[in-house]
Short mmCIF file of C-alpha atoms in Angstrom, two decimals:
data_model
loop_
_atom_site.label_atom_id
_atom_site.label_comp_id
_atom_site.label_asym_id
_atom_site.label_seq_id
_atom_site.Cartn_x
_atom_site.Cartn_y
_atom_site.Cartn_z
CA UNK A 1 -14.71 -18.13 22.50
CA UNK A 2 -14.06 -15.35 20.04
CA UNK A 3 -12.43 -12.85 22.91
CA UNK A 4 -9.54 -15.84 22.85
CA UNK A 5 -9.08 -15.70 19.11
CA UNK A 6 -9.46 -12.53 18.83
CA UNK A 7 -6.17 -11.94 22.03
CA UNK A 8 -4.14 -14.61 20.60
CA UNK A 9 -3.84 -13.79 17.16
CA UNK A 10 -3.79 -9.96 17.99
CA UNK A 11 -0.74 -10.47 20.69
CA UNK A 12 0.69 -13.00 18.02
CA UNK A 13 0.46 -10.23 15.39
CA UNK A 14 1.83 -7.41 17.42
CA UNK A 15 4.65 -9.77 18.97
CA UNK A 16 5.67 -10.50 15.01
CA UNK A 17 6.17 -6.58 14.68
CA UNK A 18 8.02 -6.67 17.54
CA UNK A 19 10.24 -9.24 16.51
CA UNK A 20 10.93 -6.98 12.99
CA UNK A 21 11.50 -3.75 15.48
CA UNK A 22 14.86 -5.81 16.25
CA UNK A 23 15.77 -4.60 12.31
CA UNK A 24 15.55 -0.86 13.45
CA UNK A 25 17.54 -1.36 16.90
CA UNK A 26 20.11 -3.06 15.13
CA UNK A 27 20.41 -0.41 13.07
CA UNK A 28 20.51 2.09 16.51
CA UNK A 29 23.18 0.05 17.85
CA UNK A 30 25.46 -0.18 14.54
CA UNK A 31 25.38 3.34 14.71
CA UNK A 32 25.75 4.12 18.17
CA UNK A 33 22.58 5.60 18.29
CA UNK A 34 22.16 4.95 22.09
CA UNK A 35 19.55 7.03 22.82
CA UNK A 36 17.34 5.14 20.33
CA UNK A 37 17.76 1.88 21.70
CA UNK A 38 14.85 1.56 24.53
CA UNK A 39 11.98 3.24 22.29
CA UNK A 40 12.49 0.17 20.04
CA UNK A 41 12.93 -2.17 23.60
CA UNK A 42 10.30 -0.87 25.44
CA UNK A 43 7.79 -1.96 22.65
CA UNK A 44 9.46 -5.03 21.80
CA UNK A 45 9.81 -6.34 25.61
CA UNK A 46 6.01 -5.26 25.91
CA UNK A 47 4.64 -7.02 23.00
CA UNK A 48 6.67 -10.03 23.79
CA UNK A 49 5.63 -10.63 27.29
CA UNK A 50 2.18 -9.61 26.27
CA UNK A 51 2.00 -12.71 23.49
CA UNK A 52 3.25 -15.11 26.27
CA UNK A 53 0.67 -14.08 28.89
CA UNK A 54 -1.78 -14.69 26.50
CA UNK A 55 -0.55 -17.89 24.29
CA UNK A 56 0.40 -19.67 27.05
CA UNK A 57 -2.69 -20.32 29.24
CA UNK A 58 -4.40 -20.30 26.14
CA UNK A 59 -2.19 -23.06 24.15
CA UNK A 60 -4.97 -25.78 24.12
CA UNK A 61 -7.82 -23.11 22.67
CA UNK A 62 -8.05 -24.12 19.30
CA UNK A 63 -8.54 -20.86 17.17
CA UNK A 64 -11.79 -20.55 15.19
CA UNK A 65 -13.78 -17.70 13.93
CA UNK A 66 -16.72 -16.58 11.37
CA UNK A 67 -16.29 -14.53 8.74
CA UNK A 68 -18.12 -12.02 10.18
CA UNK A 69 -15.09 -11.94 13.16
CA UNK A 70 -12.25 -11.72 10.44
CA UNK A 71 -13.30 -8.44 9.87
CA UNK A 72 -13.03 -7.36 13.52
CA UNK A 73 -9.58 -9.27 13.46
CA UNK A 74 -7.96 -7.53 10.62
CA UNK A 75 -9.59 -3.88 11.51
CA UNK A 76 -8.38 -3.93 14.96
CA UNK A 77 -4.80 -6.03 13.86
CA UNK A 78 -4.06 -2.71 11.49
CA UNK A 79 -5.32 -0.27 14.08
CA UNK A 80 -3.17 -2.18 16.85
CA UNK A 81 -0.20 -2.31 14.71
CA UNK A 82 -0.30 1.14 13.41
CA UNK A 83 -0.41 2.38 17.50
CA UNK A 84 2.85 0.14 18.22
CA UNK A 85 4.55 1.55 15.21
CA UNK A 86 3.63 5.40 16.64
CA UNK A 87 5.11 4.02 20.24
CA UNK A 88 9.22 4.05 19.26
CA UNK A 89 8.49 7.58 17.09
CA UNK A 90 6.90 9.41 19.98
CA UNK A 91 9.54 7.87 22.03
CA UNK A 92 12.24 8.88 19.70
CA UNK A 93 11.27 12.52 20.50
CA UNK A 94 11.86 13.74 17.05
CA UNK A 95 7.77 14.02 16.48
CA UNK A 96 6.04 17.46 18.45
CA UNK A 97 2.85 15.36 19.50
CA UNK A 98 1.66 11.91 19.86
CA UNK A 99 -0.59 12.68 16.99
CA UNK A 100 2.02 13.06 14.12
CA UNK A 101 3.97 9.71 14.95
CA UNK A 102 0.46 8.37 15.12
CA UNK A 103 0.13 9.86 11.31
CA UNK A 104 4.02 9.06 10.42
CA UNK A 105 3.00 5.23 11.86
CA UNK A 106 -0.56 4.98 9.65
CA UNK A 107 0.84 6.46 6.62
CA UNK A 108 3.85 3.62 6.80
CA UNK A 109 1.69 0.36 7.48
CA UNK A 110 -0.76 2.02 5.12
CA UNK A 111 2.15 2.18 1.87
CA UNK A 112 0.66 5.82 1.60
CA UNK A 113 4.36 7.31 2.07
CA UNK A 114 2.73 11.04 3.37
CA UNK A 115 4.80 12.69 5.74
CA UNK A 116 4.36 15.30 8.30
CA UNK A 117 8.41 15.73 8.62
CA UNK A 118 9.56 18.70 6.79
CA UNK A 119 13.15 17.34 7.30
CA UNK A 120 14.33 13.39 7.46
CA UNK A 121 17.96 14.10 7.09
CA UNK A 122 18.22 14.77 10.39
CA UNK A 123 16.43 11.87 12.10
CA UNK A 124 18.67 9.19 13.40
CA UNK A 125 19.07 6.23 11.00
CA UNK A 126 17.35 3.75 13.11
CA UNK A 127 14.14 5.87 12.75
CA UNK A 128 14.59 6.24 9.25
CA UNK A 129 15.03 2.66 8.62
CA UNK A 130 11.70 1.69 11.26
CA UNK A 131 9.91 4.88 9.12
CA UNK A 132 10.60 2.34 5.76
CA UNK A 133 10.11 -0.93 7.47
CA UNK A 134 6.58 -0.16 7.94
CA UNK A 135 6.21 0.14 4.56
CA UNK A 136 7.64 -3.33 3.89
CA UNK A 137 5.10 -5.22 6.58
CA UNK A 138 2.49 -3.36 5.32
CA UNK A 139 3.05 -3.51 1.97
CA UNK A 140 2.15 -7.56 1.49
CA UNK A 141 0.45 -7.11 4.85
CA UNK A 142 0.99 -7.96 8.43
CA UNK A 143 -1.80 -10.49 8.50
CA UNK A 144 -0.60 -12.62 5.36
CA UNK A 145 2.46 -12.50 7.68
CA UNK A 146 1.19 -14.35 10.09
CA UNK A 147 -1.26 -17.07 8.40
CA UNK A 148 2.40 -17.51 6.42
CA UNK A 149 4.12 -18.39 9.66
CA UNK A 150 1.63 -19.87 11.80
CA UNK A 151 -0.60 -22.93 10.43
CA UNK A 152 -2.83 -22.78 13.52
CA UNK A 153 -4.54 -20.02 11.97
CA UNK A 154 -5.18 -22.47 8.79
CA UNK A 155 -8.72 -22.34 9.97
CA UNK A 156 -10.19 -19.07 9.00
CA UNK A 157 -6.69 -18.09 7.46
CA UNK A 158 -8.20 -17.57 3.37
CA UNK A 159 -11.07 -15.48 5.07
CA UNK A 160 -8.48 -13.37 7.19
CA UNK A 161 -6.28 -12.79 3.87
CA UNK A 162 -9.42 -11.40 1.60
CA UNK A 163 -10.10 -8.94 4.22
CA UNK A 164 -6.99 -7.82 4.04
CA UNK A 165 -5.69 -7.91 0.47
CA UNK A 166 -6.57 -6.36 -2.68
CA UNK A 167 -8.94 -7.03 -5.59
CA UNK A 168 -12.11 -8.46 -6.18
CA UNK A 169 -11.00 -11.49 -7.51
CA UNK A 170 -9.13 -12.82 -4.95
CA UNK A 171 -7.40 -16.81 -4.48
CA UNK A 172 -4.44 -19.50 -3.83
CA UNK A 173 -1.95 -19.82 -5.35
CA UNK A 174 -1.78 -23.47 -3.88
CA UNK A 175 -4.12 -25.36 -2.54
CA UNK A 176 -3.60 -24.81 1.14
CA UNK A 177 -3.63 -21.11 2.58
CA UNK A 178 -0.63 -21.21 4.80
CA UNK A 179 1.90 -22.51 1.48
CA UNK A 180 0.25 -20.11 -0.59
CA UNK A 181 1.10 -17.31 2.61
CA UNK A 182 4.56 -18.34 2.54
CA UNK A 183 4.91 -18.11 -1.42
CA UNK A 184 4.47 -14.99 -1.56
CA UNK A 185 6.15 -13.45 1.11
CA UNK A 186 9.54 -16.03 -0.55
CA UNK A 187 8.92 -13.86 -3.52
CA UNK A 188 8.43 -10.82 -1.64
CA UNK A 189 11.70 -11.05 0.04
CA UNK A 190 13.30 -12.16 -2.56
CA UNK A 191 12.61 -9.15 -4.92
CA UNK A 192 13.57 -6.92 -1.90
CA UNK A 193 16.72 -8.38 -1.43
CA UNK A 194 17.80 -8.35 -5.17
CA UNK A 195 17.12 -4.43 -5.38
CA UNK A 196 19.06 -3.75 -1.89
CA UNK A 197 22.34 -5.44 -3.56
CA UNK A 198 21.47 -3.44 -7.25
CA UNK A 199 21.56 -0.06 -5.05
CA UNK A 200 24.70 -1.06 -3.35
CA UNK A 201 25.85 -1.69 -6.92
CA UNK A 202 25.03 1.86 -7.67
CA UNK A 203 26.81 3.70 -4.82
CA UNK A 204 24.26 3.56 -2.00
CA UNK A 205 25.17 2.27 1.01
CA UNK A 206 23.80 -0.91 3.04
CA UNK A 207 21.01 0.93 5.40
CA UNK A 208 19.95 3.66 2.75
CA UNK A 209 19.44 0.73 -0.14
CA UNK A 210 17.70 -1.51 2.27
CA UNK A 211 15.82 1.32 3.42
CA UNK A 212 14.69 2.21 0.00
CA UNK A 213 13.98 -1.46 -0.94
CA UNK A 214 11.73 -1.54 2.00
CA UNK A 215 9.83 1.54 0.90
CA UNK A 216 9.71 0.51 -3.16
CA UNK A 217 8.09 -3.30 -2.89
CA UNK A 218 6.40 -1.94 0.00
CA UNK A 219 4.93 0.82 -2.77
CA UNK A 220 5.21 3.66 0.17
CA UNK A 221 7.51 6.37 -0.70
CA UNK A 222 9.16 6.74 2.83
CA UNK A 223 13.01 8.24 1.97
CA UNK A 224 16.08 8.79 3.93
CA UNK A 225 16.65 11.41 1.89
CA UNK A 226 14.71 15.30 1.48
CA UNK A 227 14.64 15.00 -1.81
CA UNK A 228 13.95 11.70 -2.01
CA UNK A 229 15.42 9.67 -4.85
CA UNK A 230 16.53 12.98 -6.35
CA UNK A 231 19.25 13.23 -3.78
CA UNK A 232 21.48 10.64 -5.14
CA UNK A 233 20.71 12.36 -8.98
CA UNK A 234 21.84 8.90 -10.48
CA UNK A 235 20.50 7.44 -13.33
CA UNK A 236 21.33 3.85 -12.25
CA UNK A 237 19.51 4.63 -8.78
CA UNK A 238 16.25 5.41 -11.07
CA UNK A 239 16.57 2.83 -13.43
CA UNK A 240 16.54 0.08 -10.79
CA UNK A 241 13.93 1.97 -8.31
CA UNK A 242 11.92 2.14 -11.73
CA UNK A 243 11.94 -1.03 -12.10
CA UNK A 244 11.28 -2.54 -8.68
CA UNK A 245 8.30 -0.20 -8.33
CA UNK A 246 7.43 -1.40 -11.66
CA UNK A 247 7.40 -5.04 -10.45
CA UNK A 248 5.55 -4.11 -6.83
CA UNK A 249 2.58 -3.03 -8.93
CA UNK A 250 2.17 -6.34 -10.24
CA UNK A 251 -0.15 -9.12 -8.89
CA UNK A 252 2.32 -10.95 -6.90
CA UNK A 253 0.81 -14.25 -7.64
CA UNK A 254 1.93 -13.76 -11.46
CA UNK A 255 5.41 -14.46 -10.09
CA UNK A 256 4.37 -17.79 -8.93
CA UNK A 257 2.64 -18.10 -11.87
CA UNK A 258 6.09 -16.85 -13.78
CA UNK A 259 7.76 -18.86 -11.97
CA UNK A 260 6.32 -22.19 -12.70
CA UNK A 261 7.01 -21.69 -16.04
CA UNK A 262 3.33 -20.27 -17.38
CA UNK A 263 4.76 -17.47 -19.66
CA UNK A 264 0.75 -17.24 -21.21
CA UNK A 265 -0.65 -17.01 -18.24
CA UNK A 266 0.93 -14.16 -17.00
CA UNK A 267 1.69 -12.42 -20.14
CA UNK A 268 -2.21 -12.93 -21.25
CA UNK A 269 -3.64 -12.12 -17.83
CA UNK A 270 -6.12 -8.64 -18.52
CA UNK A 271 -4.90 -7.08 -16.01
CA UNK A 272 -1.17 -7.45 -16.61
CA UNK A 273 -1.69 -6.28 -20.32
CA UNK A 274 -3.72 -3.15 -19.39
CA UNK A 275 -1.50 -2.34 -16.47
CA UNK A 276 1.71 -2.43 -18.85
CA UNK A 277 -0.80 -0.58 -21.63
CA UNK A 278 -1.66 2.00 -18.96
CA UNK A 279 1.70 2.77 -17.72
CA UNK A 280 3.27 2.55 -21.79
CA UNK A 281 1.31 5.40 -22.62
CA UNK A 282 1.08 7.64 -19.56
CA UNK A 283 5.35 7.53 -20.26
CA UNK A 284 5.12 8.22 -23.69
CA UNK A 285 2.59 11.51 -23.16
CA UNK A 286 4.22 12.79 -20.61
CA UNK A 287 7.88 12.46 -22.41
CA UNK A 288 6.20 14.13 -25.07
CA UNK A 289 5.26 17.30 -23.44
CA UNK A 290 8.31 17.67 -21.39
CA UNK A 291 10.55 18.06 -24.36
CA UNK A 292 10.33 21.48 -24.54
CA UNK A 293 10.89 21.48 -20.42
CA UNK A 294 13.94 19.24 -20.33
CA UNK A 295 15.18 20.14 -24.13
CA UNK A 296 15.72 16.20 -24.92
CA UNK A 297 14.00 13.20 -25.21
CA UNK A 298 16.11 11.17 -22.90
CA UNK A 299 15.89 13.42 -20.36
CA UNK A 300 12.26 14.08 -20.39
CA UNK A 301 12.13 10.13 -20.51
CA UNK A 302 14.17 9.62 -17.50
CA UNK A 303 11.76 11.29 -15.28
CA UNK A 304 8.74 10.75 -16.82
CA UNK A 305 9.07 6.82 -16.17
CA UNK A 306 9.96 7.62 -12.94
CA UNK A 307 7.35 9.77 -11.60
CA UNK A 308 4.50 7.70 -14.01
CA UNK A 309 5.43 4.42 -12.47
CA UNK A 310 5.49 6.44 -9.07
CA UNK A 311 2.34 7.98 -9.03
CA UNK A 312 0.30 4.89 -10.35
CA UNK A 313 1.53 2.21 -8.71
CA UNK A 314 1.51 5.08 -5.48
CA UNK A 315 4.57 4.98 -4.26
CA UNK A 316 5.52 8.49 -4.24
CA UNK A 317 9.29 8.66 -4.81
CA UNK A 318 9.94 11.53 -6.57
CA UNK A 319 12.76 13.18 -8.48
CA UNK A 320 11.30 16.15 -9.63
CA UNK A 321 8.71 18.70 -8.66
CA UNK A 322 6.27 18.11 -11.04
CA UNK A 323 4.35 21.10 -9.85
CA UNK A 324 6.87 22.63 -12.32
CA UNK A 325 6.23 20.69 -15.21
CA UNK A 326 3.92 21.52 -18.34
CA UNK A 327 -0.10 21.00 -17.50
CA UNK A 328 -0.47 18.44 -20.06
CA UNK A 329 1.70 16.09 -17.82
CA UNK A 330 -0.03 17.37 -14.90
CA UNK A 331 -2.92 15.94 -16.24
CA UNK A 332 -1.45 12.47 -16.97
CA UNK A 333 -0.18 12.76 -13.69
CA UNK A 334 -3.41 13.28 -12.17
CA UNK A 335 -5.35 10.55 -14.21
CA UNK A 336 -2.92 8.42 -12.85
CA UNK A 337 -4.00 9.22 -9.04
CA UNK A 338 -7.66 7.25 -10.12
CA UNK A 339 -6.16 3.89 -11.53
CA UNK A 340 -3.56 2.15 -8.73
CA UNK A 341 -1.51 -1.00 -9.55
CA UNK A 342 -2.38 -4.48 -9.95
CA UNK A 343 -5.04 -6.03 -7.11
CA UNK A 344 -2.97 -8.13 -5.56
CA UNK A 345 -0.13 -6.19 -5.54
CA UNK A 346 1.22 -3.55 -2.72
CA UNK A 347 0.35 -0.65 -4.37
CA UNK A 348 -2.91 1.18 -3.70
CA UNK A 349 -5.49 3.36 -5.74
CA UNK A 350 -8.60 1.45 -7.68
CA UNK A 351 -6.67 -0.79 -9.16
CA UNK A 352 -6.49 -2.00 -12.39
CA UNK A 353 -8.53 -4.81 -12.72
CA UNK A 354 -11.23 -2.56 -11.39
CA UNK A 355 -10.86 -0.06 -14.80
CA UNK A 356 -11.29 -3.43 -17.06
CA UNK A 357 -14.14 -4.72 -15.40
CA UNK A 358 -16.06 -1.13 -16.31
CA UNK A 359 -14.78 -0.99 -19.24
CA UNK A 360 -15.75 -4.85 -20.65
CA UNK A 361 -19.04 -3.65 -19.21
CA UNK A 362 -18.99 -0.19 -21.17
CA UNK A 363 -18.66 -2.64 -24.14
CA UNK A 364 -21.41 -4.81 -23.19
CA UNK A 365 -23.83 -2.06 -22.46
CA UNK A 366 -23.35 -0.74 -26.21
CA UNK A 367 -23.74 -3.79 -27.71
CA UNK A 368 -26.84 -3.94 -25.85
CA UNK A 369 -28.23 -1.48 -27.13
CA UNK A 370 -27.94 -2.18 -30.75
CA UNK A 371 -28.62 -6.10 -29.48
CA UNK A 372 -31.28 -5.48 -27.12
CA UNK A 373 -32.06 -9.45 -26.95
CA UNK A 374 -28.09 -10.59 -27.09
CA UNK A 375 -26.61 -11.83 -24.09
CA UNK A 376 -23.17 -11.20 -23.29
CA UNK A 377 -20.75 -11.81 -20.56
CA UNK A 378 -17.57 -10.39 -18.98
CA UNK A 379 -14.77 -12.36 -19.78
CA UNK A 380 -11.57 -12.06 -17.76
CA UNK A 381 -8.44 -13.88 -18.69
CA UNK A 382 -10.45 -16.71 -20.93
CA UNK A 383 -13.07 -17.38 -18.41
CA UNK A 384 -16.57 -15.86 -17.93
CA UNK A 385 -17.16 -13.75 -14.38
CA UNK A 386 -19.67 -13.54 -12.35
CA UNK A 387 -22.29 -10.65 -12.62
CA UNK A 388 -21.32 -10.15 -9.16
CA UNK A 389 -17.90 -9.41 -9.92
CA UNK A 390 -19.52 -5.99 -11.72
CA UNK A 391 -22.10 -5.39 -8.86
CA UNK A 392 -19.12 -5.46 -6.35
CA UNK A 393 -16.56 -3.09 -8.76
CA UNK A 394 -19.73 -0.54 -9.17
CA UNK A 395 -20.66 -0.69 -5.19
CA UNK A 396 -16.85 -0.46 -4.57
CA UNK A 397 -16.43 2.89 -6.51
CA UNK A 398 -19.45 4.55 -5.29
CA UNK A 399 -18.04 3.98 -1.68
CA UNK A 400 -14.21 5.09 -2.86
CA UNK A 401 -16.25 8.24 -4.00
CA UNK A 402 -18.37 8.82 -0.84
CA UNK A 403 -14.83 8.59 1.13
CA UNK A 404 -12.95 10.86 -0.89
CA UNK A 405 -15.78 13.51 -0.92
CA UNK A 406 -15.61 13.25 2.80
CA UNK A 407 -12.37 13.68 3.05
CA UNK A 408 -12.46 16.45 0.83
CA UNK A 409 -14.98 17.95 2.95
CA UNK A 410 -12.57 17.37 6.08
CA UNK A 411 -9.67 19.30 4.44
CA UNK A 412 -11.41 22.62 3.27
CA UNK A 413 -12.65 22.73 7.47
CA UNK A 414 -9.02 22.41 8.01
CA UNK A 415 -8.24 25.63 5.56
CA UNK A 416 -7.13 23.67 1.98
CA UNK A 417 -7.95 24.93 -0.76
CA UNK A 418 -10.17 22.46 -2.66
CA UNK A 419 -7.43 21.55 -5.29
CA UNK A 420 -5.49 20.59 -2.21
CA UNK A 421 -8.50 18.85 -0.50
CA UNK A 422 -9.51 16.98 -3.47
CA UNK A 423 -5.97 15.64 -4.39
CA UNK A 424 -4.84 15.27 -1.15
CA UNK A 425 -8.12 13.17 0.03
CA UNK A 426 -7.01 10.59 -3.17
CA UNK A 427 -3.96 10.60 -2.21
CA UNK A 428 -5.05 9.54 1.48
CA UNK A 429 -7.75 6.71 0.32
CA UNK A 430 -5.38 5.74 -2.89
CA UNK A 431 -2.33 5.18 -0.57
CA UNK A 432 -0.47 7.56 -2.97
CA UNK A 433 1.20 9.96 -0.37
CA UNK A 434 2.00 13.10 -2.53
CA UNK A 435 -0.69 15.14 -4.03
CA UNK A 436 -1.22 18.61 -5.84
CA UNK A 437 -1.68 22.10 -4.42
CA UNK A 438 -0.17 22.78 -1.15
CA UNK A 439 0.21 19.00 -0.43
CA UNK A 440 2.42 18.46 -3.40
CA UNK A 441 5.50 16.60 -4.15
CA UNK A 442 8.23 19.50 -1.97
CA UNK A 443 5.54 19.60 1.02
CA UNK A 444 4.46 17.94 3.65
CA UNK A 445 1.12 17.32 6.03
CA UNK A 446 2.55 19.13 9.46
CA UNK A 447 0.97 22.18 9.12
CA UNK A 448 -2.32 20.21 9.32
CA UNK A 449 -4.81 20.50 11.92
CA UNK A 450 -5.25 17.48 14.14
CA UNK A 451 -8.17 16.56 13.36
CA UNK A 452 -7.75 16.53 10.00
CA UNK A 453 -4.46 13.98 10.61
CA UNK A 454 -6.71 11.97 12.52
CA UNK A 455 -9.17 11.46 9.59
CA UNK A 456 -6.57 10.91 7.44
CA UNK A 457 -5.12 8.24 9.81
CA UNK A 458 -8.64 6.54 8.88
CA UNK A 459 -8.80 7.27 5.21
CA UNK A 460 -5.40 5.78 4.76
CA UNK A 461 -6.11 2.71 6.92
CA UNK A 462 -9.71 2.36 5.13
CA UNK A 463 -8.11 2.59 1.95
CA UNK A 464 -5.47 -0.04 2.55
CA UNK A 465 -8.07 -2.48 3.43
CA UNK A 466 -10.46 -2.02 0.61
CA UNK A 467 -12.83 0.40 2.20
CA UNK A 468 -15.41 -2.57 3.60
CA UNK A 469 -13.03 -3.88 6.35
CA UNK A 470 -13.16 -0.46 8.25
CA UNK A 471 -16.67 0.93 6.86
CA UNK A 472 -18.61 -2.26 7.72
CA UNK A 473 -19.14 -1.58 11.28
CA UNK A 474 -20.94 1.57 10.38
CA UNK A 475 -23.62 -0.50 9.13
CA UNK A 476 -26.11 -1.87 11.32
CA UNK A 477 -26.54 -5.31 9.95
CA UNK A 478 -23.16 -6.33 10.49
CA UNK A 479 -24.07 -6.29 14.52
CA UNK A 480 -27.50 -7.83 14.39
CA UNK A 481 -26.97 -11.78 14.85
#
């Protein structure tokens, strides 16, 4: 019976967030932070007891679903999570209404990194560290989580991971779903805990460098800090939180792949290449016209890798206001916004592969023409793709567009200016978190009307998902049977 699949993986889910909530109240009671300690209980004693009144009567049921129900699994699992997250803010009583830890909770799970705090300094640093802990289970995703950890859900458990990942082209990385679950979270964890002892290296202290970890592989941008990175104005803090978000924006399973020994592979991968080709020369341009700004090259170099490699792999550190800066990198900036990181990877946006695919097809439609009876083929790493593969990139982009304009649309009724609107509604589906305007890099989202947090709450959870997870129960053959 689906209603039993559907309760025990969704109580198994939210009882796994619970279980990482113990991370936060740690935190609360390292630093005598009394006060914090039941918001993070309450929800953790709740989801707990709710897993065991469902799991245990249940315990025989043997899970199964279509792939029609995966959908409904990972749409409500996000939307689930994202309310328990908002449950220890509201709590916390450092948010003015139920709707902003809501937003605070979304824009975490979501890696989007926007914030409606105009001030994070002065938030205890349990709530800081839960605000960049969201990132992290978000970032490889909550559902990967639990396939990783749980065989039982080996039935259905590939079909639960494409809904919830990102690409088209998605696979294993092993043979069996659960190993291949595992793999990458190893790696995931791995990476996180080599950049929290780098930032240690470099003079930041346990909870802020595991808080920062969290937020870079997570790709989300969440700081303990006002300024963000900028606070700590050190160039070995930049250089490794380069790096790491660097690394977050690329397809995870390379690393297996790196690992293993397979040096071609990942170094002749499309993607990989035009990601690093992307990236190379966003840098270089925007070095190049901030010269005259900074009055040196290494200078303008420092923050231009920074903020490039923050903007397209949407994390949304920053350590400037590039508001400031000279249009020209404005405009790199802002190219940046369409593209994303690797599929696969926890950034958001497009996404890379996405850009290759259109363009391999650019080049087949011109030779085309001049060949009208030639037949040619997209050709991704060595291997020929499906025509499908461009029917689904094409069909994906004309729904990214249709959401943006929407939310566009939702931010000029809520008094934005359309620069604002427009960069602030890619920000929201691209899971970037800064945008241009009045929503730029020194602002924040909360001065927004509620119901335009609400729709963003959706445009960041639709764009973490890929757009069809959310958007298919709008359409009315998904409910015929």
């Amino acid at each position: 019976m689906f209603i039993v699949t559907f309760l025990k993986i969704g109580s198994i889910l939210l009882a796994l967030v619970g279980a990482l909530f113990s991370i936060p109240l740690g935190v609360a009671i390292a630093c005598g932070e009394k006060a914090m300690i039941l918001p993070f209980v309450i929800p953790m004693l709740v989801s707990f007891v709710f897993c065991a009144g469902v799991n245990i009567p249940t315990r025989k049921v043997k899970v199964s679903m279509s792939i029609k129900q995966t959908f409904i699994i990972v749409a409500m699992s996000w939307i689930v999570m994202s309310v328990m997250g908002s449950v220890p803010l509201f709590l916390s009583g450092y948010f003015k209404s139920y709707a902003d830890a809501l937003f605070e909770s979304v824009s975490g799970f979501s890696t989007t990194g926007a914030t409606i705090l105009s001030e994070v300094e002065s938030l205890p640093r349990s709530i800081n560290m839960l605000r960049c802990l969201t990132h992290w289970i978000g970032g490889m995703g909550i559902v990967t989580l639990t396939v990783a950890l749980l065989p039982l859900l080996g039935v259905g458990g590939f079909q639960l991971i494409k809904a919830e990942t990102t690409g088209p082209e998605k696979g294993k990385v092993t043979a069996r779903i659960t190993t291949t679950a595992k793999i990458l979270w190893v790696i995931y964890a791995g990476l996180t805990a080599i950049e929290t002892i780098a930032l240690m290296l470099a003079k930041m202290d346990f909870i802020d460098a595991l808080s920062h970890s969290f937020a870079t592989l997570g790709t989300g941008g969440f700081s303990t800090r006002n300024a963000s990175i900028g606070t700590y104005n050190s160039l070995a803090v930049e250089i490794i939180t380069t790096v790491f978000m660097f690394l977050s924006g690329i397809n995870f399973s390379l690393f297996f792949v790196l690992l293993q020994g397979k040096f071609k592979d990942m170094f002749g991968n499309a993607e990989f290449k035009a990601y690093i080709g992307i990236l190379f020369i966003s840098i270089i341009a925007i070095t190049i016209s901030l010269i005259p700004y900074y009055g040196g090259f290494g200078t303008s170099l420092r923050y231009s890798a920074f903020q490039a490699t923050s903007i397209m792999t949407t994390t949304g550190f920053g350590t400037a206001d590039y508001l400031d800066w000279p249009v020209i990198a404005q405009f790199f900036l802002f190219v940046l916004f369409f593209i994303g990181g690797s599929s696969g990877s926890t950034s958001g946006g497009i996404k890379v592969v996405r850009w290759v695919v259109l363009a391999k097809q650019l080049n087949n439609e011109t030779k085309r023409m001049l060949h009208p009876h030639g037949i040619f083929t997209i050709r991704l790493n060595g291997k020929v793709s499906s025509k499908d593969i461009v029917l689904s990139v094409t069909s994906f982009m004309f729904m990214y567009a249709v959401v943006v304009a929407i939310t566009v649309f939702v931010g000029c009724l809520g008094k934005l200016d359309v620069l604002s609107s427009f960069t602030g509604a890619l920000s929201m589906v691209g899971n970037v978190g800064p945008a241009f305007g009045l929503l730029g890099p020194t602002a924040n989202y909360g001065a927004l009307p509620v119901f335009v947090k609400l729709w963003y709450c959706f445009a960041m959870l639709a764009g973490r998902l890929e757009l069809y997870t959310m958007f298919i129960f709008f359409m009315p053959s998904y409910w015929k049977k």
